[in-house]
Amino acid sequence: MTKIRFAVTTAALILLVQILSAATISGFITRAESAEPLQYVNVRITETRVGMQTNKKGYYVLNISRPGSYTLEVSMIGFSTQRIPFRIAAQEEDFPLNVALEKTGVELQRIVVTAAPEEDNIYSPPQIRIGTIRQNPEDIQKVVAVVEADVFRSVLALPGVTPISDFSAGLYVRGGSPDQNLILLDDIDVYNPNHFGGVFSTFNTDAVESVELIKGGYPAKYGGRLSSVLDVTNRQGNRNYHQGVARLSAISTSATLEGPWRIGGQHGSYMASFRRTYLELMKQFVDLPDYYFYDGHAKLNWDLDSRNKFSASAYFGRDDLTFDFGSELKLDWGNQTFTTQWVRLFNPTLFAHFIIAGSRFESNFSVSNEEGNNSISRHNGIDDLSTKGMLSWKPNNEHQLDFGYELKWNQTIFKMDTDTQYDPNALPDVDAKSLLSAVYAQDVWDINDFWTLQPGFRLSWYKTLSVNLPNSPHASYLNLEPRVSLRRKLDVAENVYVNYGRYYQYLTLMSMEVSTPFDIWYPMDGSLRPGISDHYTVGYKNELSRSFGFDFEVYYKTYRNLLQYNTATAFTWDNATVQLKDTFNTGKGFTYGADFMLRNDWKGFEGFIGYTISKTQRRIENTNIDPETLEPRYFYPKYDRSHQVNIIENFNFTENTGRQLMGGDLKFGLNFTYTTGQPNQVPERIYFDGEDFQIIYSYSDRERLPDYVRLDLSTKLEFLYRWGSIEPYFEIVNVLNRKNVSFRDYNISPDLDTGQLTLNHDDGTQFPFLPFVGVNVKW
């Protein structure tokens, strides 16, 4: 015991001496042309070989143990490397140094999993980022999408992310369903981030600074979901001059403005973006439903002083759809969010980020008869008010401690009404409030030049505050979520790592197997346990050269307390007696597989080739029952895919050959996707119920629909002028015009003459051969 006390005391004294004796160099790294912060820039001191990457706000801090002359090296792919000499005096403690990076003449690879270090860099990023892929607006614009560039469509092209349909932008990440993804916009949850039933995502590409997808094993500051994290950050706006971009496509138009502001001695920046479709104006030419959507982003930043920065951002969006089939069917849905942020430097080694934010999603459904009365209506929504504190303390170059808190209040409303004679108790009328609080801590410990350990935990407490259903028991759950990662550096740009993490989820979604805007979020009550998932990951990364990089991860996830909506309860609902367990079937599941990604910037071709092999299965009560044991059996959900291949390649013809077309810069883009077909239920037996023939389907003997294959091509021609640029473009979706199948329905045709039954099927189609034209204008 005495030896243990001595060791602990000695370690504490050594740490204290390091803290007291070290000078610090710190600052913000920004873009020279706009003064916006640059995320994940490599920063190092060449003489000591210590370094790190900037955080999401562009901040870095390094410790220097001795006075002397040093050189700060700042580098990022696509930007010119800067080397800045500086001197630390004997008694100097803090040395602030901000750096603005210029873009290089030829922009290199932008898709970054972990930033590619230069050959003489021997440090790794401070955090071990498991399954992480970052994209910026340029990456998103390069992915060929329907009508216009789209955040979710670019994410769906990444290995490990499964598209279930051309008409759905739901993210199925490594075997997880869309409700198991934590989707953030400026650090606040977005609960249904889709337009047009999933064809478009909520986010306007021009308003986005970065998109970060974490496919599993995410760090301790994230929680509340079982599968993945999609962290979207709005742009801050140009702090140097005013500028804008406008885009016109076949069905929509958008505009974005940004620039600096100054009032007296105060200054900052702004950004505003708006987008709207005009499909309803085309009804007179094409037989289309009455539909449109709009959305907007806005952000205002205030740089109070060198240690305090404030910002406020907002998002709003709405979809409106009307069908007239004698009666009028009207649907509308939308999201609204706001975020206020305070970035505070308490001292150079203690960085803090405080947030107060809110989010709302709501959807409405109504059917009106010929007299204009509502024969039935439905409203559901979820409100979210949150506050967060995220702090980072770097006492020395060996440790970086991240810690913080989160407090989240949710209210869910689900209500149906009708003019017809119907028992009010049989129509859902739910009003539930809940509170989720959490604290977390995580240390990044560089043990030596080769080993990095990243232990952490998240402690979450969930409690229902009120539920208006008298028989629904209240819930209170306290759970510890351990997270740990270990990395071993093999060479300058080569490393392997392992990761384990546990995750809990306290919200669930009343949904069919395919997500829609009318899925219903519902907080756990005391009748059910929260979902649990354990993630195990082993990975390997290697920057093979300046032209190629290779990433490989093997993963295994387990799921417990999974919930699957029991559609039969729609006919047995009773507000007086219902509990959540009556509405859902519970179960468990697993997924395992491997992701491969070969990134390239070779002879003008920029992009990647991705491959995923995986297996996902679920076992849900009252589903796929074994006739002998009467126990549920494992089955493949619709989003299971055995194999998936993605190829994204872009070629700037003018930049790499020096030749122009009609005085413009010519660019080509290619997307190719192959996946094995989705599982589909097959008929097991047929019976006659006295009125008609009915089909009983098998879950365990699911067939595979035909393989999905799609090739998309794009051509852009950019004309540069003193005031900006004009870029017309031409894109073709599904160049091969392959008849990809989205679903298969079976039906029975009896032959009255022979008495025989014929089993037929109808296949749902996906995007056919679709050409699009549009134009982008920048100034």
mmCIF file with all atom_site columns, N, CA, C and O in Angstrom, residues 166-189:
data_model
loop_
_atom_site.group_PDB
_atom_site.id
_atom_site.type_symbol
_atom_site.label_atom_id
_atom_site.label_alt_id
_atom_site.label_comp_id
_atom_site.label_asym_id
_atom_site.label_entity_id
_atom_site.label_seq_id
_atom_site.pdbx_PDB_ins_code
_atom_site.Cartn_x
_atom_site.Cartn_y
_atom_site.Cartn_z
_atom_site.occupancy
_atom_site.B_iso_or_equiv
_atom_site.pdbx_formal_charge
_atom_site.auth_seq_id
_atom_site.auth_comp_id
_atom_site.auth_asym_id
_atom_site.auth_atom_id
_atom_site.pdbx_PDB_model_num
ATOM 1  N N  . ASP A 1 166 ? -33.869 4.285  -53.677 1.00 0.00 ? 166 ASP A N  1
ATOM 2  C CA . ASP A 1 166 ? -33.609 5.584  -54.296 1.00 0.00 ? 166 ASP A CA 1
ATOM 3  C C  . ASP A 1 166 ? -34.516 6.666  -53.742 1.00 0.00 ? 166 ASP A C  1
ATOM 4  O O  . ASP A 1 166 ? -34.202 7.857  -53.838 1.00 0.00 ? 166 ASP A O  1
ATOM 5  N N  . PHE A 1 167 ? -35.636 6.263  -53.174 1.00 0.00 ? 167 PHE A N  1
ATOM 6  C CA . PHE A 1 167 ? -36.623 7.229  -52.696 1.00 0.00 ? 167 PHE A CA 1
ATOM 7  C C  . PHE A 1 167 ? -36.540 7.442  -51.189 1.00 0.00 ? 167 PHE A C  1
ATOM 8  O O  . PHE A 1 167 ? -37.434 8.042  -50.599 1.00 0.00 ? 167 PHE A O  1
ATOM 9  N N  . SER A 1 168 ? -35.482 6.964  -50.574 1.00 0.00 ? 168 SER A N  1
ATOM 10 C CA . SER A 1 168 ? -35.313 7.154  -49.140 1.00 0.00 ? 168 SER A CA 1
ATOM 11 C C  . SER A 1 168 ? -33.877 7.559  -48.854 1.00 0.00 ? 168 SER A C  1
ATOM 12 O O  . SER A 1 168 ? -32.940 6.954  -49.363 1.00 0.00 ? 168 SER A O  1
ATOM 13 N N  . ALA A 1 169 ? -33.720 8.609  -48.046 1.00 0.00 ? 169 ALA A N  1
ATOM 14 C CA . ALA A 1 169 ? -32.387 9.033  -47.622 1.00 0.00 ? 169 ALA A CA 1
ATOM 15 C C  . ALA A 1 169 ? -32.104 8.568  -46.200 1.00 0.00 ? 169 ALA A C  1
ATOM 16 O O  . ALA A 1 169 ? -31.201 9.076  -45.555 1.00 0.00 ? 169 ALA A O  1
ATOM 17 N N  . GLY A 1 170 ? -32.892 7.608  -45.703 1.00 0.00 ? 170 GLY A N  1
ATOM 18 C CA . GLY A 1 170 ? -32.631 7.054  -44.375 1.00 0.00 ? 170 GLY A CA 1
ATOM 19 C C  . GLY A 1 170 ? -31.261 6.400  -44.327 1.00 0.00 ? 170 GLY A C  1
ATOM 20 O O  . GLY A 1 170 ? -30.855 5.696  -45.257 1.00 0.00 ? 170 GLY A O  1
ATOM 21 N N  . LEU A 1 171 ? -30.534 6.645  -43.237 1.00 0.00 ? 171 LEU A N  1
ATOM 22 C CA . LEU A 1 171 ? -29.178 6.124  -43.093 1.00 0.00 ? 171 LEU A CA 1
ATOM 23 C C  . LEU A 1 171 ? -29.207 4.818  -42.301 1.00 0.00 ? 171 LEU A C  1
ATOM 24 O O  . LEU A 1 171 ? -29.601 4.793  -41.134 1.00 0.00 ? 171 LEU A O  1
ATOM 25 N N  . TYR A 1 172 ? -28.786 3.752  -42.945 1.00 0.00 ? 172 TYR A N  1
ATOM 26 C CA . TYR A 1 172 ? -28.651 2.450  -42.294 1.00 0.00 ? 172 TYR A CA 1
ATOM 27 C C  . TYR A 1 172 ? -27.154 2.175  -42.195 1.00 0.00 ? 172 TYR A C  1
ATOM 28 O O  . TYR A 1 172 ? -26.519 1.769  -43.169 1.00 0.00 ? 172 TYR A O  1
ATOM 29 N N  . VAL A 1 173 ? -26.589 2.415  -41.022 1.00 0.00 ? 173 VAL A N  1
ATOM 30 C CA . VAL A 1 173 ? -25.140 2.417  -40.847 1.00 0.00 ? 173 VAL A CA 1
ATOM 31 C C  . VAL A 1 173 ? -24.714 1.171  -40.083 1.00 0.00 ? 173 VAL A C  1
ATOM 32 O O  . VAL A 1 173 ? -25.121 0.968  -38.938 1.00 0.00 ? 173 VAL A O  1
ATOM 33 N N  . ARG A 1 174 ? -23.939 0.333  -40.728 1.00 0.00 ? 174 ARG A N  1
ATOM 34 C CA . ARG A 1 174 ? -23.391 -0.875 -40.126 1.00 0.00 ? 174 ARG A CA 1
ATOM 35 C C  . ARG A 1 174 ? -24.457 -1.655 -39.348 1.00 0.00 ? 174 ARG A C  1
ATOM 36 O O  . ARG A 1 174 ? -24.294 -2.009 -38.191 1.00 0.00 ? 174 ARG A O  1
ATOM 37 N N  . GLY A 1 175 ? -25.571 -1.907 -40.017 1.00 0.00 ? 175 GLY A N  1
ATOM 38 C CA . GLY A 1 175 ? -26.605 -2.742 -39.429 1.00 0.00 ? 175 GLY A CA 1
ATOM 39 C C  . GLY A 1 175 ? -27.586 -2.020 -38.541 1.00 0.00 ? 175 GLY A C  1
ATOM 40 O O  . GLY A 1 175 ? -28.505 -2.648 -38.009 1.00 0.00 ? 175 GLY A O  1
ATOM 41 N N  . GLY A 1 176 ? -27.438 -0.709 -38.362 1.00 0.00 ? 176 GLY A N  1
ATOM 42 C CA . GLY A 1 176 ? -28.359 0.048  -37.529 1.00 0.00 ? 176 GLY A CA 1
ATOM 43 C C  . GLY A 1 176 ? -29.480 0.656  -38.357 1.00 0.00 ? 176 GLY A C  1
ATOM 44 O O  . GLY A 1 176 ? -29.342 0.872  -39.559 1.00 0.00 ? 176 GLY A O  1
ATOM 45 N N  . SER A 1 177 ? -30.601 0.933  -37.713 1.00 0.00 ? 177 SER A N  1
ATOM 46 C CA . SER A 1 177 ? -31.731 1.552  -38.391 1.00 0.00 ? 177 SER A CA 1
ATOM 47 C C  . SER A 1 177 ? -31.666 3.071  -38.227 1.00 0.00 ? 177 SER A C  1
ATOM 48 O O  . SER A 1 177 ? -30.919 3.586  -37.392 1.00 0.00 ? 177 SER A O  1
ATOM 49 N N  . PRO A 1 178 ? -32.430 3.848  -39.020 1.00 0.00 ? 178 PRO A N  1
ATOM 50 C CA . PRO A 1 178 ? -32.310 5.311  -38.985 1.00 0.00 ? 178 PRO A CA 1
ATOM 51 C C  . PRO A 1 178 ? -32.541 5.928  -37.615 1.00 0.00 ? 178 PRO A C  1
ATOM 52 O O  . PRO A 1 178 ? -31.920 6.941  -37.284 1.00 0.00 ? 178 PRO A O  1
ATOM 53 N N  . ASP A 1 179 ? -33.445 5.360  -36.790 1.00 0.00 ? 179 ASP A N  1
ATOM 54 C CA . ASP A 1 179 ? -33.693 5.953  -35.475 1.00 0.00 ? 179 ASP A CA 1
ATOM 55 C C  . ASP A 1 179 ? -32.532 5.746  -34.521 1.00 0.00 ? 179 ASP A C  1
ATOM 56 O O  . ASP A 1 179 ? -32.494 6.365  -33.449 1.00 0.00 ? 179 ASP A O  1
ATOM 57 N N  . GLN A 1 180 ? -31.562 4.894  -34.887 1.00 0.00 ? 180 GLN A N  1
ATOM 58 C CA . GLN A 1 180 ? -30.401 4.645  -34.034 1.00 0.00 ? 180 GLN A CA 1
ATOM 59 C C  . GLN A 1 180 ? -29.214 5.535  -34.390 1.00 0.00 ? 180 GLN A C  1
ATOM 60 O O  . GLN A 1 180 ? -28.122 5.354  -33.857 1.00 0.00 ? 180 GLN A O  1
ATOM 61 N N  . ASN A 1 181 ? -29.430 6.517  -35.280 1.00 0.00 ? 181 ASN A N  1
ATOM 62 C CA . ASN A 1 181 ? -28.386 7.475  -35.652 1.00 0.00 ? 181 ASN A CA 1
ATOM 63 C C  . ASN A 1 181 ? -28.616 8.789  -34.921 1.00 0.00 ? 181 ASN A C  1
ATOM 64 O O  . ASN A 1 181 ? -29.729 9.320  -34.920 1.00 0.00 ? 181 ASN A O  1
ATOM 65 N N  . LEU A 1 182 ? -27.563 9.319  -34.319 1.00 0.00 ? 182 LEU A N  1
ATOM 66 C CA . LEU A 1 182 ? -27.613 10.650 -33.719 1.00 0.00 ? 182 LEU A CA 1
ATOM 67 C C  . LEU A 1 182 ? -27.232 11.660 -34.794 1.00 0.00 ? 182 LEU A C  1
ATOM 68 O O  . LEU A 1 182 ? -26.081 11.715 -35.230 1.00 0.00 ? 182 LEU A O  1
ATOM 69 N N  . ILE A 1 183 ? -28.200 12.472 -35.241 1.00 0.00 ? 183 ILE A N  1
ATOM 70 C CA . ILE A 1 183 ? -27.977 13.455 -36.303 1.00 0.00 ? 183 ILE A CA 1
ATOM 71 C C  . ILE A 1 183 ? -28.024 14.835 -35.678 1.00 0.00 ? 183 ILE A C  1
ATOM 72 O O  . ILE A 1 183 ? -29.033 15.233 -35.082 1.00 0.00 ? 183 ILE A O  1
ATOM 73 N N  . LEU A 1 184 ? -26.925 15.572 -35.798 1.00 0.00 ? 184 LEU A N  1
ATOM 74 C CA . LEU A 1 184 ? -26.769 16.873 -35.157 1.00 0.00 ? 184 LEU A CA 1
ATOM 75 C C  . LEU A 1 184 ? -26.557 17.957 -36.205 1.00 0.00 ? 184 LEU A C  1
ATOM 76 O O  . LEU A 1 184 ? -25.837 17.748 -37.190 1.00 0.00 ? 184 LEU A O  1
ATOM 77 N N  . LEU A 1 185 ? -27.169 19.105 -35.975 1.00 0.00 ? 185 LEU A N  1
ATOM 78 C CA . LEU A 1 185 ? -26.901 20.311 -36.752 1.00 0.00 ? 185 LEU A CA 1
ATOM 79 C C  . LEU A 1 185 ? -26.498 21.396 -35.767 1.00 0.00 ? 185 LEU A C  1
ATOM 80 O O  . LEU A 1 185 ? -27.318 21.822 -34.945 1.00 0.00 ? 185 LEU A O  1
ATOM 81 N N  . ASP A 1 186 ? -25.249 21.824 -35.807 1.00 0.00 ? 186 ASP A N  1
ATOM 82 C CA . ASP A 1 186 ? -24.717 22.765 -34.820 1.00 0.00 ? 186 ASP A CA 1
ATOM 83 C C  . ASP A 1 186 ? -25.023 22.286 -33.404 1.00 0.00 ? 186 ASP A C  1
ATOM 84 O O  . ASP A 1 186 ? -25.517 23.034 -32.546 1.00 0.00 ? 186 ASP A O  1
ATOM 85 N N  . ASP A 1 187 ? -24.780 20.996 -33.158 1.00 0.00 ? 187 ASP A N  1
ATOM 86 C CA . ASP A 1 187 ? -24.827 20.371 -31.831 1.00 0.00 ? 187 ASP A CA 1
ATOM 87 C C  . ASP A 1 187 ? -26.228 20.204 -31.254 1.00 0.00 ? 187 ASP A C  1
ATOM 88 O O  . ASP A 1 187 ? -26.383 19.971 -30.053 1.00 0.00 ? 187 ASP A O  1
ATOM 89 N N  . ILE A 1 188 ? -27.278 20.286 -32.070 1.00 0.00 ? 188 ILE A N  1
ATOM 90 C CA . ILE A 1 188 ? -28.631 19.981 -31.588 1.00 0.00 ? 188 ILE A CA 1
ATOM 91 C C  . ILE A 1 188 ? -29.228 18.888 -32.475 1.00 0.00 ? 188 ILE A C  1
ATOM 92 O O  . ILE A 1 188 ? -28.990 18.859 -33.690 1.00 0.00 ? 188 ILE A O  1
ATOM 93 N N  . ASP A 1 189 ? -30.003 17.990 -31.866 1.00 0.00 ? 189 ASP A N  1
ATOM 94 C CA . ASP A 1 189 ? -30.588 16.862 -32.585 1.00 0.00 ? 189 ASP A CA 1
ATOM 95 C C  . ASP A 1 189 ? -31.566 17.327 -33.656 1.00 0.00 ? 189 ASP A C  1
ATOM 96 O O  . ASP A 1 189 ? -32.361 18.249 -33.434 1.00 0.00 ? 189 ASP A O  1
#
